[in-house]
PDB file of C-alpha atoms and ligand atoms in Angstrom:
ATOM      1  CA  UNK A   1     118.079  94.934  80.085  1.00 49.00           C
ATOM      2  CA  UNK A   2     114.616  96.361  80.712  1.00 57.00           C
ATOM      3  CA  UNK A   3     113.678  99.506  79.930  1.00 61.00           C
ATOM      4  CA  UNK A   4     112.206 101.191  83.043  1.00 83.00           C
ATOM      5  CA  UNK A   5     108.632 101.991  82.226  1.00 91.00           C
ATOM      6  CA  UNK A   6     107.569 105.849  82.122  1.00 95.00           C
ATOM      7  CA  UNK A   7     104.265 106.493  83.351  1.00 97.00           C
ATOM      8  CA  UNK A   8     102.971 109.961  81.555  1.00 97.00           C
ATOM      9  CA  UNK A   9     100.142 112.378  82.892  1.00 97.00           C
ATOM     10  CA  UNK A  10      97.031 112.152  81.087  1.00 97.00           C
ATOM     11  CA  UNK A  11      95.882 115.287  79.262  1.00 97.00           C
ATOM     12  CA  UNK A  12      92.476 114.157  80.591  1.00 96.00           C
ATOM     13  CA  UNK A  13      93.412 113.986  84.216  1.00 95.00           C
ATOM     14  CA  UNK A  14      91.599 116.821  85.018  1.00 94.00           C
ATOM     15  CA  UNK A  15      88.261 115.758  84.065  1.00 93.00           C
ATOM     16  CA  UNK A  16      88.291 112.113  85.497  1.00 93.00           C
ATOM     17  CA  UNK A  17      84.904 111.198  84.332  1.00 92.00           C
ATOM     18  CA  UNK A  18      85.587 111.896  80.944  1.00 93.00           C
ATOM     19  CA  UNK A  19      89.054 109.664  81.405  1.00 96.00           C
ATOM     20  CA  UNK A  20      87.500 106.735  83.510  1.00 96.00           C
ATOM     21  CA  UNK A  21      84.758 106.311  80.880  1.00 95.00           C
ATOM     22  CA  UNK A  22      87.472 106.254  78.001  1.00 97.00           C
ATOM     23  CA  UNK A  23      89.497 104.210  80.150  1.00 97.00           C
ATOM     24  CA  UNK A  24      87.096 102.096  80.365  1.00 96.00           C
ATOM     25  CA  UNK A  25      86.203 101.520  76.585  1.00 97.00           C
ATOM     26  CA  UNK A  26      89.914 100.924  76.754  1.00 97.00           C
ATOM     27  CA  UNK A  27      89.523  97.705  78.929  1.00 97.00           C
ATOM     28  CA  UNK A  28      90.323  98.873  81.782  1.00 97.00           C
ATOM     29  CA  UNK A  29      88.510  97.105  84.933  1.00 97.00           C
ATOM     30  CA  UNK A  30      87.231  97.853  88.561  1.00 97.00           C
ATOM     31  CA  UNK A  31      85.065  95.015  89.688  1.00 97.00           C
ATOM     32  CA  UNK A  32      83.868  93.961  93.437  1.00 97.00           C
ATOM     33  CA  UNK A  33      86.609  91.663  95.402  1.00 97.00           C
ATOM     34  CA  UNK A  34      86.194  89.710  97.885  1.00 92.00           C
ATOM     35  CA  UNK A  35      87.928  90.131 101.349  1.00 92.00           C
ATOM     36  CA  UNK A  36      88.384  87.846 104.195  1.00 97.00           C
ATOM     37  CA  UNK A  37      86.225  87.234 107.011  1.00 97.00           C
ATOM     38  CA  UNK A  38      87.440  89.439 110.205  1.00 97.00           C
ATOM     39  CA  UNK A  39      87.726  86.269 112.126  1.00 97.00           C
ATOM     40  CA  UNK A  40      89.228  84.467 109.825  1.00 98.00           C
ATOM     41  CA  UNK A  41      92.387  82.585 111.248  1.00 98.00           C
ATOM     42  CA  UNK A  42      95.711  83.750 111.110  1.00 98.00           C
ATOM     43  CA  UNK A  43      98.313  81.438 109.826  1.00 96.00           C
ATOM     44  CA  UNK A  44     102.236  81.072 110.704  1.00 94.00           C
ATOM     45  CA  UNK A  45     103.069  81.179 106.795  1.00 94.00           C
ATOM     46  CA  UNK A  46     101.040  84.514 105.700  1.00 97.00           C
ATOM     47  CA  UNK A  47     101.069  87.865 106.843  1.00 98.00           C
ATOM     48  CA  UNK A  48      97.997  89.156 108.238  1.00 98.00           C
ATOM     49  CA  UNK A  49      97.312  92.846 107.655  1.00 98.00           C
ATOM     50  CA  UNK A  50      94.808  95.028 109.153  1.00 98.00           C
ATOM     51  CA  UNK A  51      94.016  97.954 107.260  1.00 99.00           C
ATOM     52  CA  UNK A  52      92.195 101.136 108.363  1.00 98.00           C
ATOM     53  CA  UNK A  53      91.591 104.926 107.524  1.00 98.00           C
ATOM     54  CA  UNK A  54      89.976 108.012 107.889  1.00 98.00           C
ATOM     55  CA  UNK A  55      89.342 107.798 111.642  1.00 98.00           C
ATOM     56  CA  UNK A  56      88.791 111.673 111.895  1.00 98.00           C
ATOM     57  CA  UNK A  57      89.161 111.656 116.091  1.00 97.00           C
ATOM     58  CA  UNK A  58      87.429 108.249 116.612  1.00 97.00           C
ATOM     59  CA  UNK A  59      89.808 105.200 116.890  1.00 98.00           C
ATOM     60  CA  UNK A  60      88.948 105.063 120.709  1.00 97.00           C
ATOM     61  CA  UNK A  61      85.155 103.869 119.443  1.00 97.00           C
ATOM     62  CA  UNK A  62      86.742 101.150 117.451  1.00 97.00           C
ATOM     63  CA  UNK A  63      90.018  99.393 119.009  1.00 97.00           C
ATOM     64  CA  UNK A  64      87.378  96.904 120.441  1.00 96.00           C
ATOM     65  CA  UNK A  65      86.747  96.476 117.016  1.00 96.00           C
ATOM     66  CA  UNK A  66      89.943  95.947 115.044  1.00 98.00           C
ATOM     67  CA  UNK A  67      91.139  92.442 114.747  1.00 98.00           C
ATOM     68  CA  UNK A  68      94.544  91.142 115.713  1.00 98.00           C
ATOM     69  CA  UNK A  69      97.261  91.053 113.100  1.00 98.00           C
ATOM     70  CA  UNK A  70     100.800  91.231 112.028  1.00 98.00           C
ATOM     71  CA  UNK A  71     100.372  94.653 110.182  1.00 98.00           C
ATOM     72  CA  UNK A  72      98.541  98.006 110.861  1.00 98.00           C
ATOM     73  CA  UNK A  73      97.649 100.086 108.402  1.00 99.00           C
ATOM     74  CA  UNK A  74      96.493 103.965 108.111  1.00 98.00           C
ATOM     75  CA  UNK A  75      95.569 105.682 105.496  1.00 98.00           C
ATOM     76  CA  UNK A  76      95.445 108.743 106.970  1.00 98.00           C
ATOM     77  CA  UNK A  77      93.075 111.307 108.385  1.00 98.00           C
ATOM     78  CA  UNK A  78      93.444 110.292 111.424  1.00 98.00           C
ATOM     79  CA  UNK A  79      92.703 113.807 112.969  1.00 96.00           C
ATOM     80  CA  UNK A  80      90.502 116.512 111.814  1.00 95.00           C
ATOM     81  CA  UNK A  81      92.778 119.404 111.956  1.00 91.00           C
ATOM     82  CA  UNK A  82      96.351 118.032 113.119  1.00 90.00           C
ATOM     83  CA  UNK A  83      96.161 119.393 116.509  1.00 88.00           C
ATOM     84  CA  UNK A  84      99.111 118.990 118.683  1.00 88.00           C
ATOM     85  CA  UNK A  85      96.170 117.447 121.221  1.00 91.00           C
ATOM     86  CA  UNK A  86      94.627 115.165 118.434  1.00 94.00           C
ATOM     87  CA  UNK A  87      97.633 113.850 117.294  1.00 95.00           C
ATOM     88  CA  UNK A  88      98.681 113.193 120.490  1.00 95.00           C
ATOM     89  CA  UNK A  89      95.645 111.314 121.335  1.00 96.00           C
ATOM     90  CA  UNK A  90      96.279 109.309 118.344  1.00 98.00           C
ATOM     91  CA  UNK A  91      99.255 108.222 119.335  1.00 98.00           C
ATOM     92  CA  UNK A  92      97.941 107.149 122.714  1.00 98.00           C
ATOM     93  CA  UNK A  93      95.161 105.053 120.962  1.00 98.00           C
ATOM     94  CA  UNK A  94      96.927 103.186 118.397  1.00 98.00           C
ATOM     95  CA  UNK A  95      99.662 102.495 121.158  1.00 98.00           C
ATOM     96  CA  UNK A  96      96.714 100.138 122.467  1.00 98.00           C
ATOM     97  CA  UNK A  97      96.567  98.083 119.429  1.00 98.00           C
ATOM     98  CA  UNK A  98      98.569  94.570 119.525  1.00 97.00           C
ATOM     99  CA  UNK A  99      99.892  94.668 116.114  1.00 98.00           C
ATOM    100  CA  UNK A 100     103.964  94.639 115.482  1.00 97.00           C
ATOM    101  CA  UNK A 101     104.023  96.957 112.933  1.00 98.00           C
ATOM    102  CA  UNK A 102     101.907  99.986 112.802  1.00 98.00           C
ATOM    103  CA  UNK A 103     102.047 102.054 109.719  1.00 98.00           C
ATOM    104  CA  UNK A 104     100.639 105.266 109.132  1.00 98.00           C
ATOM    105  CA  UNK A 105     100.237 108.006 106.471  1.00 98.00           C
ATOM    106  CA  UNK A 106      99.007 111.262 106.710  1.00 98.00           C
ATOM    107  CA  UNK A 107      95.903 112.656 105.196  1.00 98.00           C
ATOM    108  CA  UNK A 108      94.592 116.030 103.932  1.00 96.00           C
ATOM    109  CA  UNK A 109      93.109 116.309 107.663  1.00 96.00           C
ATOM    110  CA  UNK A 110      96.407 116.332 109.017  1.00 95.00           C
ATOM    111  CA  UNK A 111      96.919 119.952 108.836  1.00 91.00           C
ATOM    112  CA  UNK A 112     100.397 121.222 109.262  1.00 88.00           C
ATOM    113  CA  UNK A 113     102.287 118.010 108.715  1.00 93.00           C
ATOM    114  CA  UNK A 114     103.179 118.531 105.107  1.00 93.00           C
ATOM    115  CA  UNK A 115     107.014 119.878 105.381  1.00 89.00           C
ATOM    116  CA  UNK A 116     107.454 123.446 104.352  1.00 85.00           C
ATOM    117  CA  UNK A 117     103.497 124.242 104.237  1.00 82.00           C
ATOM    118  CA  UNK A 118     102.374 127.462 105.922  1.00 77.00           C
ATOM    119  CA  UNK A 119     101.032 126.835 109.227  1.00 74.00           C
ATOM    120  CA  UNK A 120      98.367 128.848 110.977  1.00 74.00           C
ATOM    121  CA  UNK A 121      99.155 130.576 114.438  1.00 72.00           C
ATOM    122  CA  UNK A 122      97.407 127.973 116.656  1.00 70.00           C
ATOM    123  CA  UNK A 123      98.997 125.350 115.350  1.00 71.00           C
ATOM    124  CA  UNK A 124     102.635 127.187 115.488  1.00 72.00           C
ATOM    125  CA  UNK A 125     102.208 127.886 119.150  1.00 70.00           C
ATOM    126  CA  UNK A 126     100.796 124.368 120.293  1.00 70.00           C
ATOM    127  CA  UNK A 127     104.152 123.124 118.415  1.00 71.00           C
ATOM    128  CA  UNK A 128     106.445 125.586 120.263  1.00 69.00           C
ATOM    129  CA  UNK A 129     104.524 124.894 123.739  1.00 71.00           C
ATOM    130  CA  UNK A 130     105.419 121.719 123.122  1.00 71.00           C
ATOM    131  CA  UNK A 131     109.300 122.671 122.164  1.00 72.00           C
ATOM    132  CA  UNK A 132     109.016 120.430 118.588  1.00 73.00           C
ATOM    133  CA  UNK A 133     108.729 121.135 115.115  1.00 70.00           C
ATOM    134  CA  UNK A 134     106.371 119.530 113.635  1.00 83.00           C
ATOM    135  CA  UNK A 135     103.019 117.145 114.614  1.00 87.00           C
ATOM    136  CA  UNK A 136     104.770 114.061 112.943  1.00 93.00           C
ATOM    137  CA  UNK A 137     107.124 113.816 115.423  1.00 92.00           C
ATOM    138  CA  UNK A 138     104.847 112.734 118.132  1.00 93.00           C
ATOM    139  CA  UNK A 139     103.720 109.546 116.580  1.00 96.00           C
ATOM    140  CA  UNK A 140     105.955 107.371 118.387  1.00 97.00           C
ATOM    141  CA  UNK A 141     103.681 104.200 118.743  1.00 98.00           C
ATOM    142  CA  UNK A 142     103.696 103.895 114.843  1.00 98.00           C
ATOM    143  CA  UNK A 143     106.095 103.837 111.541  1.00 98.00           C
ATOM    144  CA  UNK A 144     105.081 107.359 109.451  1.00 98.00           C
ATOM    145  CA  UNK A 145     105.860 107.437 106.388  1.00 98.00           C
ATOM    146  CA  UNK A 146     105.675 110.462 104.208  1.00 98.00           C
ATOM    147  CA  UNK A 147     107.527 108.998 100.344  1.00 98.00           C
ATOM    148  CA  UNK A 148     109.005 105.842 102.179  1.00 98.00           C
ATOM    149  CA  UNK A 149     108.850 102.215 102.472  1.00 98.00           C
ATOM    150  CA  UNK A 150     109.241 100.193 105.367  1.00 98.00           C
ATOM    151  CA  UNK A 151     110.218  96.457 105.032  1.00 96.00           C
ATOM    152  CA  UNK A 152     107.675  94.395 107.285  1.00 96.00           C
ATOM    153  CA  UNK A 153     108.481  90.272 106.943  1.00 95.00           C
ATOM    154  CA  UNK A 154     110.491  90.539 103.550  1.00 94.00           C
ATOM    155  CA  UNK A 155     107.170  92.850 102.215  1.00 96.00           C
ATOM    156  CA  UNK A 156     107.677  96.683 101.078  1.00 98.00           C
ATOM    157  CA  UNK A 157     105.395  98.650 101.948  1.00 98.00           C
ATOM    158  CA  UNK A 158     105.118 102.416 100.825  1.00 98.00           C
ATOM    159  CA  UNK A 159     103.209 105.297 101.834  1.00 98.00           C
ATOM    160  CA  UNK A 160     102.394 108.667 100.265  1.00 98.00           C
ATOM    161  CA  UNK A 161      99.697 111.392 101.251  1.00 98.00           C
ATOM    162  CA  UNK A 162      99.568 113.413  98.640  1.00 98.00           C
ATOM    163  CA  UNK A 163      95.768 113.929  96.912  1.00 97.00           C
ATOM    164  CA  UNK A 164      94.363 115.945  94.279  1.00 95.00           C
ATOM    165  CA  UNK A 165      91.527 118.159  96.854  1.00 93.00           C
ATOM    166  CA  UNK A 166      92.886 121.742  96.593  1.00 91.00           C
ATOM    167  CA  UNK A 167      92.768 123.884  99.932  1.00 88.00           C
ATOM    168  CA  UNK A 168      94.027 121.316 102.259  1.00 92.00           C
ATOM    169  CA  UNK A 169      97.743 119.815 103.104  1.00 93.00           C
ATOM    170  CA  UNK A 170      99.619 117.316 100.524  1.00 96.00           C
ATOM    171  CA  UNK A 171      97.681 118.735  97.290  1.00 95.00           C
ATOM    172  CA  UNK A 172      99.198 118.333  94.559  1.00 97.00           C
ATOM    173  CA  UNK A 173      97.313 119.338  91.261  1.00 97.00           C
ATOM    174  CA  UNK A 174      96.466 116.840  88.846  1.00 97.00           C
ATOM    175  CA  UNK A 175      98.769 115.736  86.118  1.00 97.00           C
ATOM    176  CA  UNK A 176     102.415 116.597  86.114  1.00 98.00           C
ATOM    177  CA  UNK A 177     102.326 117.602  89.554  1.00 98.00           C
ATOM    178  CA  UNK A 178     101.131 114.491  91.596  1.00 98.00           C
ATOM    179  CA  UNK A 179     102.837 112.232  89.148  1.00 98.00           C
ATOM    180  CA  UNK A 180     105.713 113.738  90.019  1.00 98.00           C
ATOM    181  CA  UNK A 181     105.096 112.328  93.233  1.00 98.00           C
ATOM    182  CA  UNK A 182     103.739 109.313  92.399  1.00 98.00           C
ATOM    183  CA  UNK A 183     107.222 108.550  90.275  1.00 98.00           C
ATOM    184  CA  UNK A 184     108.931 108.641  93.795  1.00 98.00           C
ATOM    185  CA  UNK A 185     106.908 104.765  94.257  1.00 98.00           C
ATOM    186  CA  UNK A 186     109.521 102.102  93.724  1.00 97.00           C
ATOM    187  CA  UNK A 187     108.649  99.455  91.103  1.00 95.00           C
ATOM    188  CA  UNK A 188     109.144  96.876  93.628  1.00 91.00           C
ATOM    189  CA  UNK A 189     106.876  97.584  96.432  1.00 98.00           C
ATOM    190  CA  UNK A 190     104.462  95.152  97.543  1.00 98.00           C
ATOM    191  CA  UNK A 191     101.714  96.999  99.161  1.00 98.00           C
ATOM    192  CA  UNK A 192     100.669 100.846  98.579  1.00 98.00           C
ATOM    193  CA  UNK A 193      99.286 102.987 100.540  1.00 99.00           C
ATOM    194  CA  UNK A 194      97.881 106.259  99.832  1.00 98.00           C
ATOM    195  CA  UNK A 195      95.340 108.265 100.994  1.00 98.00           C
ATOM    196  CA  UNK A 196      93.684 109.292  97.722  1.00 98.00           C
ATOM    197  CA  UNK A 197      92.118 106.521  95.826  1.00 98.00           C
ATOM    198  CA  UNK A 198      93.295 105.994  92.125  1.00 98.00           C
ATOM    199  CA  UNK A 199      90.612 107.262  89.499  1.00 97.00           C
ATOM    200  CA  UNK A 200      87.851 104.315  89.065  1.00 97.00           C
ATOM    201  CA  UNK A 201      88.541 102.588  92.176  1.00 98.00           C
ATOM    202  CA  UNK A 202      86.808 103.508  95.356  1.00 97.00           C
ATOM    203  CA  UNK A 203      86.311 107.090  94.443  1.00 95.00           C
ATOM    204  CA  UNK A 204      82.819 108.030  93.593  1.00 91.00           C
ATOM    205  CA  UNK A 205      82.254 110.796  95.394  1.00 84.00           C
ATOM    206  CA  UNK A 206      78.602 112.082  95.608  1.00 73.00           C
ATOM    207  CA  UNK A 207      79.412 114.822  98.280  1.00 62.00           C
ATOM    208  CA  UNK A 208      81.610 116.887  96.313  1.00 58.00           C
ATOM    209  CA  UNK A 209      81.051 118.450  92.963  1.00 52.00           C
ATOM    210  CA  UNK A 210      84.543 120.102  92.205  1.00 53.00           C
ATOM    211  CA  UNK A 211      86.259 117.078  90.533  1.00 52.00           C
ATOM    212  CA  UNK A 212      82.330 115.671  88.560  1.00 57.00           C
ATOM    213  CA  UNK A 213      81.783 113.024  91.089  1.00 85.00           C
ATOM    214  CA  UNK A 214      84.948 110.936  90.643  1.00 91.00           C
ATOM    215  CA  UNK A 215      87.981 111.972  92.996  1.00 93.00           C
ATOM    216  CA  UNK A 216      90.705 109.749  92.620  1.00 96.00           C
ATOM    217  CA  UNK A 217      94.066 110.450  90.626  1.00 97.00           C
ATOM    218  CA  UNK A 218      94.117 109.008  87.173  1.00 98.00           C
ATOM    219  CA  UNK A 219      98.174 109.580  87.470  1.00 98.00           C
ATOM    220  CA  UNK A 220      98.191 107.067  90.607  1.00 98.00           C
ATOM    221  CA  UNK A 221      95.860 104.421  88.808  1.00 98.00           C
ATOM    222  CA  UNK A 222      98.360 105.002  85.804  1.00 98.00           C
ATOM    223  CA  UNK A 223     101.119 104.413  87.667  1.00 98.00           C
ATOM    224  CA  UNK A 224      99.823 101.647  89.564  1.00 98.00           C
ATOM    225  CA  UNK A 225      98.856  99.458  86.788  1.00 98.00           C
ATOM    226  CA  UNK A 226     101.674 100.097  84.348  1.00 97.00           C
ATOM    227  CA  UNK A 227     104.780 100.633  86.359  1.00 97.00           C
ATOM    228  CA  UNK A 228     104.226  99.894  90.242  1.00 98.00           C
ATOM    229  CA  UNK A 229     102.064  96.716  90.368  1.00 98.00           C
ATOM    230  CA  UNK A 230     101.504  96.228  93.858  1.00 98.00           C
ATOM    231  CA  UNK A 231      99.818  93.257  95.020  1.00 98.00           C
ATOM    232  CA  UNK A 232      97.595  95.564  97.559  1.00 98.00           C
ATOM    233  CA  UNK A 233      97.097  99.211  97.035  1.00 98.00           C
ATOM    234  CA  UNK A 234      95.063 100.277 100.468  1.00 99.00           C
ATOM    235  CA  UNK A 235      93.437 103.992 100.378  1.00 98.00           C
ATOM    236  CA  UNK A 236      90.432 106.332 102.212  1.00 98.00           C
ATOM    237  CA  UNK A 237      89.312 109.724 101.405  1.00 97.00           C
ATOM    238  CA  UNK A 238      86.355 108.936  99.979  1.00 95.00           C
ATOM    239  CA  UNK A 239      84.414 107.545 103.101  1.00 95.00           C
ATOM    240  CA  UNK A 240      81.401 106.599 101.944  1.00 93.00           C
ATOM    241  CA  UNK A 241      83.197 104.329  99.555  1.00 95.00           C
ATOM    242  CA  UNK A 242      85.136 101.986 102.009  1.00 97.00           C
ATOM    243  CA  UNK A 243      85.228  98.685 100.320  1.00 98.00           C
ATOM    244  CA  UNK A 244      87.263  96.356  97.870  1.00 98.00           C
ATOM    245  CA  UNK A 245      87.570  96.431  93.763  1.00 98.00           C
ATOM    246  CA  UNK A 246      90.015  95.163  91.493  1.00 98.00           C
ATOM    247  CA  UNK A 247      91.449  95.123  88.269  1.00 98.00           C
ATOM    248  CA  UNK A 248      92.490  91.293  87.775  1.00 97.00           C
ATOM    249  CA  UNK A 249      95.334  91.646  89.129  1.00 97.00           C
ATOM    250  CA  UNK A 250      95.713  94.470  91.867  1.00 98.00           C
ATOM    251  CA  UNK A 251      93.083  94.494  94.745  1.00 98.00           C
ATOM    252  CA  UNK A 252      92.092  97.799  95.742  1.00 98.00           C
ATOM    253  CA  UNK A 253      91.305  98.706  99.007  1.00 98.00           C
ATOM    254  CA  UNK A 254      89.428 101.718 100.584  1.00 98.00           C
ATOM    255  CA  UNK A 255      89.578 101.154 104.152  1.00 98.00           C
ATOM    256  CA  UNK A 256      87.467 104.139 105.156  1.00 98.00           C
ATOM    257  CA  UNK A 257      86.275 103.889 109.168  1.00 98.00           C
ATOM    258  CA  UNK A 258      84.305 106.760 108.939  1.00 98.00           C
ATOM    259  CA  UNK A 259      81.256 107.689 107.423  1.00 95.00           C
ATOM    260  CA  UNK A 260      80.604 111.011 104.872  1.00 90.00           C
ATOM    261  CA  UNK A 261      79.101 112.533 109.041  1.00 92.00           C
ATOM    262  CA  UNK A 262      82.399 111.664 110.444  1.00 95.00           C
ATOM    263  CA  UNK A 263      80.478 108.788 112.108  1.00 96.00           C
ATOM    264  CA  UNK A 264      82.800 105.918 112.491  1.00 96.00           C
ATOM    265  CA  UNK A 265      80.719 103.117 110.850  1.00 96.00           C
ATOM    266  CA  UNK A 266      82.454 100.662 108.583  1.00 97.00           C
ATOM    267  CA  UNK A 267      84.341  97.540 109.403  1.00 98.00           C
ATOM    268  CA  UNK A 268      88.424  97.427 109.187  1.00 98.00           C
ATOM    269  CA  UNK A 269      89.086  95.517 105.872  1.00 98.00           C
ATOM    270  CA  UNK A 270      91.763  92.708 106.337  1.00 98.00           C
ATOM    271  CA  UNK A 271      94.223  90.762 103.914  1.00 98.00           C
ATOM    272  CA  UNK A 272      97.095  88.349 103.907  1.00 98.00           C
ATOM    273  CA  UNK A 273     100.142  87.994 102.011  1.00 98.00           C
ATOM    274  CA  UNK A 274     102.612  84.922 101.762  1.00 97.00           C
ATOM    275  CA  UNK A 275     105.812  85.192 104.210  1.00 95.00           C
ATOM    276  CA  UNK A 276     108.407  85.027 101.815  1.00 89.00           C
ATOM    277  CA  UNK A 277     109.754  81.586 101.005  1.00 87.00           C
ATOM    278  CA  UNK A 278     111.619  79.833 104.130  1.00 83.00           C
ATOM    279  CA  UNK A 279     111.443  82.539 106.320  1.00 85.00           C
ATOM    280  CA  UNK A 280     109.049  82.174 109.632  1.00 87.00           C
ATOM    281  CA  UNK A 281     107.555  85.385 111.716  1.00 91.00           C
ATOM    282  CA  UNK A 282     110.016  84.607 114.186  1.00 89.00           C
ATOM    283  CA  UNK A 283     113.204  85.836 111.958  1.00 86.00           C
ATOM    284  CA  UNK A 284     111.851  89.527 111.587  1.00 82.00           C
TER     285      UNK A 284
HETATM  286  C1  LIG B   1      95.746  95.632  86.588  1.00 85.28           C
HETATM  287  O1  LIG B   1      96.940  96.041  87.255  1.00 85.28           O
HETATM  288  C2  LIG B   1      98.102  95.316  86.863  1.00 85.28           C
HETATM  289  C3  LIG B   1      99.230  95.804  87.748  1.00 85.28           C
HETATM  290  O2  LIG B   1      99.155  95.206  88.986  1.00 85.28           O
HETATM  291  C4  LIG B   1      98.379  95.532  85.409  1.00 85.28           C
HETATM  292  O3  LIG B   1      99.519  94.786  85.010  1.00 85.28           O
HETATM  293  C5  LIG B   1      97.155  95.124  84.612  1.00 85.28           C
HETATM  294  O4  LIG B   1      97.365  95.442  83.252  1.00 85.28           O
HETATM  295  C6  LIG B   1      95.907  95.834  85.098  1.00 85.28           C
HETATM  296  N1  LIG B   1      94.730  95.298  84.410  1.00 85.28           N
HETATM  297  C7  LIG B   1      93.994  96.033  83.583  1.00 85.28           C
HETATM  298  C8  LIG B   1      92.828  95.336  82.964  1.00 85.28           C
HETATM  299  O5  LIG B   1      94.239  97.194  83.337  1.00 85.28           O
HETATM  300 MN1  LIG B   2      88.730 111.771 105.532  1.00 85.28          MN
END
């Protein structure tokens, strides 16, 4: 039998320049990936995904934009505030998209979605206008998922919004805290999605000083690399970072539509995975 691996927080995970350096000296590695072309083809044997995030209020300017697909993916921040009206908007605009599975996470942005978190009055009475309980529940053109995984073609896929920026929905400090979130990831998923990056990958953050430059979660790298080893772990946040790293094995993507002025200026980022072995897009 195999022992099931136990991922431990860092002492050093709140002062992730510190860690990523020693990390580093460690062997750990983040180095440039490539992606695929936007046009490239799509083929009957691999599943094409289509990743995207941090949209803050702007996926009208870019549906043009985003290329056909088997899988949508979020990362979250998809609104600014979680407005009853944004989200609803949203939902509209990613109803547009061709795609048969849309999946989406929330964000920090998404105010009021995190269950149990104190909601302001505005957003209480939009809900009860509205006779619902919470913003999530209007997303009805798209799979949300809040510490699940949905099975698209024989592929998990799992999705998680927590993040380690205090003052906004789904923090979570660093350390014991988010881990303890991050342990909810099963071993075998396939692709991750998250909207914090993991510390060293996509997460140099010049516009913030709180966290010394580098915002991403050593716990989530940690438990990416020793326990979860997805093929894909897709993330946002840090918008001026959208791009592609990985580690070897892992590829690391920070899909990131908007730029640091809420401008929506980068490229969706695109990848495909293998159907799984005699099955055809047909069967699912
Ligand atoms: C990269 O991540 C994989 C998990 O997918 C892990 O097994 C491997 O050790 C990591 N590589 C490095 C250099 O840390
Ligand atoms: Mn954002």
């Amino acid at each position: 039998m195999v022992d099931k691996v136990i991922v431990r927080a860092d002492p050093l995970s709140h002062k992730p320049v510190d860690l990523w350096k020693k990390y580093l000296r460690q062997g750990r590695i983040c180095e440039p990936a490539k992606t695929l072309r936007l046009d490239a083809p799509i083929y009957e044997n691999k599943v094409r995904f289509v990743c995207i995030s941090d949209t803050h209020e702007k996926l009208h300017e870019i549906l043009p934009l985003v290329p056909d697909g088997d899988v949508l993916i979020h990362a979250g921040d998809f609104t600014n505030y979680g407005d009853v009206g944004e989200v609803i908007k949203f939902n509209a605009e990613i109803g547009k998209l061709p795609h048969k599975y849309k999946i989406v996470i929330a964000g920090n942005h998404e105010l009021g979605f995190e269950d149990g978190e104190d909601m302001n009055e505005r957003q209480l009475a939009g809900l009860n206008m509205l006779g619902i309980k919470k913003a999530y529940e209007m997303l009805t053109n798209c799979i949300y998922l809040c510490d699940q995984t949905v099975d698209v073609y024989g592929l998990k896929v799992y999705g998680a919004p927590w993040h380690p920026m205090p003052g906004y929905s789904f923090y979570r400090s660093r350390g014991q805290a988010l881990l303890h979130k991050w342990n909810l990831i099963p071993a075998k998923t396939d692709v991750l999605v998250t909207h914090t990056p993991p510390l060293g990958h996509g997460d140099y953050n010049s516009w913030q000083k709180c966290d010394g430059l580098l915002a991403g979660c050593a716990e989530l790298l940690n438990t990416v690399e020793m326990r979860v080893k997805p093929k894909y772990h897709v993330f946002g946040h840090i918008h001026q970072m959208r791009g592609v790293t990985t580690n070897g094995t892992t590829t690391f993507i920070n899909a990131a539509i908007c730029d640091h002025k809420l401008r929506s200026e980068y490229d969706p980022i695109i990848f495909d995975l293998p159907l799984p072995p005699g099955r055809s897009k047909d069967d699912f």
